[in-house]
Amino acid sequence: FPIMAKMQDDLPRLKSVYLKIINYLSSINFPIYILMVALANSLVPMLLGEKWIDAIELFQILSIYALIRSTMSPAGSLLLARGRADIGFWWSIGEFSLMPLIIYIGSHWGLVGVSLSLVVFQALFIFPNWYFIVKQLCNASFSEYFYIQLQPMTATLISVSFGYVFINLIEFNNTLEVIIFVFVSIGLYLIISNWLNKGFIKEIQNIFNKGVS
């Protein structure tokens, strides 16, 4: 927010910084949440106990909900940087007004229905979030905004899919399965990102080099 506030009147620079934030956030969050979905059957009983097995489906659905929501959260900093907290206020009022209806509709199918309705609710707000906030305040086009998220999502889906196939080819115990899955998926994710998402990888390398020096 402080960085964006300093360049609030320089839209090209503001757009560049905002898109980098979205890219870096997606590059970190997407692998985490997708791995949570893929490993839910092992993670939930391992971390919470066998009595929570019935919550595995909810855990997976809410992980997707959190993934979608995480890509929209930096819009708040953009609104404040441009001095348009009023838009954020009315946006929140709109969400708050619709939320009870969404929850009520989903409640007809129990907790899973409520969770799925929240995912659909957030997904429906992706395009309006770009059009009414991102596009208006930093002039980022549809292709720029979504392509910057497509890079880490593509790398994540490929790497996690490969990790899933790998652990199913060889029998492991529960804990070892999780560890191997994570290491294989993250390792492949970094390799693919070095091809699809070079800006993020370079930033990680710069941080590492500064830490070492």
PDB file of N, CA, C and O in Angstrom, residues 64-73 91 95 99 102 116-129:
ATOM      1  N   ILE A  64     -10.475 -23.982  -1.966  1.00  0.00           N
ATOM      2  CA  ILE A  64     -10.713 -23.321  -3.256  1.00  0.00           C
ATOM      3  C   ILE A  64     -11.283 -21.925  -3.035  1.00  0.00           C
ATOM      4  O   ILE A  64     -10.913 -20.966  -3.715  1.00  0.00           O
ATOM      5  N   TYR A  65     -12.183 -21.807  -2.054  1.00  0.00           N
ATOM      6  CA  TYR A  65     -12.758 -20.501  -1.710  1.00  0.00           C
ATOM      7  C   TYR A  65     -11.648 -19.522  -1.301  1.00  0.00           C
ATOM      8  O   TYR A  65     -11.616 -18.376  -1.764  1.00  0.00           O
ATOM      9  N   ALA A  66     -10.738 -19.984  -0.464  1.00  0.00           N
ATOM     10  CA  ALA A  66      -9.645 -19.128   0.006  1.00  0.00           C
ATOM     11  C   ALA A  66      -8.705 -18.766  -1.146  1.00  0.00           C
ATOM     12  O   ALA A  66      -8.182 -17.650  -1.202  1.00  0.00           O
ATOM     13  N   LEU A  67      -8.492 -19.708  -2.065  1.00  0.00           N
ATOM     14  CA  LEU A  67      -7.636 -19.443  -3.228  1.00  0.00           C
ATOM     15  C   LEU A  67      -8.205 -18.293  -4.061  1.00  0.00           C
ATOM     16  O   LEU A  67      -7.492 -17.359  -4.421  1.00  0.00           O
ATOM     17  N   ILE A  68      -9.499 -18.368  -4.359  1.00  0.00           N
ATOM     18  CA  ILE A  68     -10.129 -17.315  -5.172  1.00  0.00           C
ATOM     19  C   ILE A  68     -10.091 -15.985  -4.444  1.00  0.00           C
ATOM     20  O   ILE A  68      -9.750 -14.947  -5.014  1.00  0.00           O
ATOM     21  N   ARG A  69     -10.425 -16.004  -3.167  1.00  0.00           N
ATOM     22  CA  ARG A  69     -10.494 -14.769  -2.382  1.00  0.00           C
ATOM     23  C   ARG A  69      -9.117 -14.113  -2.260  1.00  0.00           C
ATOM     24  O   ARG A  69      -9.010 -12.883  -2.242  1.00  0.00           O
ATOM     25  N   SER A  70      -8.068 -14.917  -2.193  1.00  0.00           N
ATOM     26  CA  SER A  70      -6.722 -14.367  -2.012  1.00  0.00           C
ATOM     27  C   SER A  70      -6.280 -13.524  -3.207  1.00  0.00           C
ATOM     28  O   SER A  70      -5.497 -12.588  -3.055  1.00  0.00           O
ATOM     29  N   THR A  71      -6.782 -13.846  -4.405  1.00  0.00           N
ATOM     30  CA  THR A  71      -6.391 -13.083  -5.587  1.00  0.00           C
ATOM     31  C   THR A  71      -7.098 -11.733  -5.650  1.00  0.00           C
ATOM     32  O   THR A  71      -6.667 -10.828  -6.366  1.00  0.00           O
ATOM     33  N   MET A  72      -8.199 -11.601  -4.891  1.00  0.00           N
ATOM     34  CA  MET A  72      -8.974 -10.363  -4.913  1.00  0.00           C
ATOM     35  C   MET A  72      -8.609  -9.413  -3.781  1.00  0.00           C
ATOM     36  O   MET A  72      -8.895  -8.219  -3.841  1.00  0.00           O
ATOM     37  N   SER A  73      -7.956  -9.926  -2.748  1.00  0.00           N
ATOM     38  CA  SER A  73      -7.677  -9.112  -1.559  1.00  0.00           C
ATOM     39  C   SER A  73      -6.777  -7.898  -1.804  1.00  0.00           C
ATOM     40  O   SER A  73      -6.975  -6.853  -1.165  1.00  0.00           O
ATOM     41  N   TRP A  91     -18.671  -1.622  -2.376  1.00  0.00           N
ATOM     42  CA  TRP A  91     -18.386  -3.014  -2.760  1.00  0.00           C
ATOM     43  C   TRP A  91     -18.676  -3.949  -1.581  1.00  0.00           C
ATOM     44  O   TRP A  91     -19.315  -4.992  -1.746  1.00  0.00           O
ATOM     45  N   GLU A  95     -21.488  -6.976  -1.232  1.00  0.00           N
ATOM     46  CA  GLU A  95     -21.181  -8.354  -0.827  1.00  0.00           C
ATOM     47  C   GLU A  95     -21.978  -8.755   0.408  1.00  0.00           C
ATOM     48  O   GLU A  95     -22.535  -9.853   0.471  1.00  0.00           O
ATOM     49  N   MET A  99     -24.636 -11.910   0.635  1.00  0.00           N
ATOM     50  CA  MET A  99     -24.131 -13.074   1.354  1.00  0.00           C
ATOM     51  C   MET A  99     -25.218 -13.882   2.072  1.00  0.00           C
ATOM     52  O   MET A  99     -25.244 -15.123   1.958  1.00  0.00           O
ATOM     53  N   ILE A 102     -27.040 -16.010  -0.451  1.00  0.00           N
ATOM     54  CA  ILE A 102     -26.192 -17.099  -0.956  1.00  0.00           C
ATOM     55  C   ILE A 102     -26.103 -18.232   0.059  1.00  0.00           C
ATOM     56  O   ILE A 102     -26.217 -19.414  -0.286  1.00  0.00           O
ATOM     57  N   LEU A 116     -20.034 -24.655  -1.044  1.00  0.00           N
ATOM     58  CA  LEU A 116     -20.031 -24.532  -2.504  1.00  0.00           C
ATOM     59  C   LEU A 116     -20.647 -23.206  -2.947  1.00  0.00           C
ATOM     60  O   LEU A 116     -20.176 -22.584  -3.909  1.00  0.00           O
ATOM     61  N   SER A 117     -21.673 -22.757  -2.238  1.00  0.00           N
ATOM     62  CA  SER A 117     -22.300 -21.484  -2.593  1.00  0.00           C
ATOM     63  C   SER A 117     -21.327 -20.322  -2.387  1.00  0.00           C
ATOM     64  O   SER A 117     -21.335 -19.355  -3.151  1.00  0.00           O
ATOM     65  N   LEU A 118     -20.473 -20.428  -1.368  1.00  0.00           N
ATOM     66  CA  LEU A 118     -19.464 -19.388  -1.134  1.00  0.00           C
ATOM     67  C   LEU A 118     -18.426 -19.372  -2.252  1.00  0.00           C
ATOM     68  O   LEU A 118     -17.968 -18.302  -2.673  1.00  0.00           O
ATOM     69  N   VAL A 119     -18.054 -20.558  -2.732  1.00  0.00           N
ATOM     70  CA  VAL A 119     -17.105 -20.641  -3.847  1.00  0.00           C
ATOM     71  C   VAL A 119     -17.699 -20.007  -5.097  1.00  0.00           C
ATOM     72  O   VAL A 119     -17.047 -19.200  -5.781  1.00  0.00           O
ATOM     73  N   VAL A 120     -18.951 -20.360  -5.400  1.00  0.00           N
ATOM     74  CA  VAL A 120     -19.626 -19.792  -6.568  1.00  0.00           C
ATOM     75  C   VAL A 120     -19.759 -18.283  -6.420  1.00  0.00           C
ATOM     76  O   VAL A 120     -19.542 -17.518  -7.373  1.00  0.00           O
ATOM     77  N   PHE A 121     -20.098 -17.839  -5.211  1.00  0.00           N
ATOM     78  CA  PHE A 121     -20.252 -16.410  -4.923  1.00  0.00           C
ATOM     79  C   PHE A 121     -18.953 -15.654  -5.219  1.00  0.00           C
ATOM     80  O   PHE A 121     -18.964 -14.620  -5.883  1.00  0.00           O
ATOM     81  N   GLN A 122     -17.832 -16.172  -4.735  1.00  0.00           N
ATOM     82  CA  GLN A 122     -16.544 -15.531  -4.974  1.00  0.00           C
ATOM     83  C   GLN A 122     -16.168 -15.574  -6.450  1.00  0.00           C
ATOM     84  O   GLN A 122     -15.647 -14.596  -7.000  1.00  0.00           O
ATOM     85  N   ALA A 123     -16.438 -16.705  -7.100  1.00  0.00           N
ATOM     86  CA  ALA A 123     -16.107 -16.840  -8.519  1.00  0.00           C
ATOM     87  C   ALA A 123     -16.877 -15.825  -9.364  1.00  0.00           C
ATOM     88  O   ALA A 123     -16.337 -15.262 -10.324  1.00  0.00           O
ATOM     89  N   LEU A 124     -18.136 -15.580  -9.004  1.00  0.00           N
ATOM     90  CA  LEU A 124     -18.958 -14.623  -9.747  1.00  0.00           C
ATOM     91  C   LEU A 124     -18.455 -13.191  -9.589  1.00  0.00           C
ATOM     92  O   LEU A 124     -18.744 -12.335 -10.431  1.00  0.00           O
ATOM     93  N   PHE A 125     -17.704 -12.933  -8.521  1.00  0.00           N
ATOM     94  CA  PHE A 125     -17.194 -11.590  -8.272  1.00  0.00           C
ATOM     95  C   PHE A 125     -15.831 -11.343  -8.928  1.00  0.00           C
ATOM     96  O   PHE A 125     -15.315 -10.224  -8.866  1.00  0.00           O
ATOM     97  N   ILE A 126     -15.233 -12.363  -9.527  1.00  0.00           N
ATOM     98  CA  ILE A 126     -13.903 -12.194 -10.130  1.00  0.00           C
ATOM     99  C   ILE A 126     -13.941 -11.149 -11.244  1.00  0.00           C
ATOM    100  O   ILE A 126     -13.122 -10.217 -11.266  1.00  0.00           O
ATOM    101  N   PHE A 127     -14.862 -11.320 -12.175  1.00  0.00           N
ATOM    102  CA  PHE A 127     -14.933 -10.385 -13.309  1.00  0.00           C
ATOM    103  C   PHE A 127     -15.322  -8.973 -12.857  1.00  0.00           C
ATOM    104  O   PHE A 127     -14.670  -7.996 -13.254  1.00  0.00           O
ATOM    105  N   PRO A 128     -16.369  -8.805 -12.030  1.00  0.00           N
ATOM    106  CA  PRO A 128     -16.696  -7.453 -11.538  1.00  0.00           C
ATOM    107  C   PRO A 128     -15.550  -6.809 -10.773  1.00  0.00           C
ATOM    108  O   PRO A 128     -15.346  -5.591 -10.856  1.00  0.00           O
ATOM    109  N   ASN A 129     -14.789  -7.609 -10.014  1.00  0.00           N
ATOM    110  CA  ASN A 129     -13.651  -7.076  -9.271  1.00  0.00           C
ATOM    111  C   ASN A 129     -12.625  -6.469 -10.223  1.00  0.00           C
ATOM    112  O   ASN A 129     -12.082  -5.391  -9.957  1.00  0.00           O
TER     113      ASN A 129
END
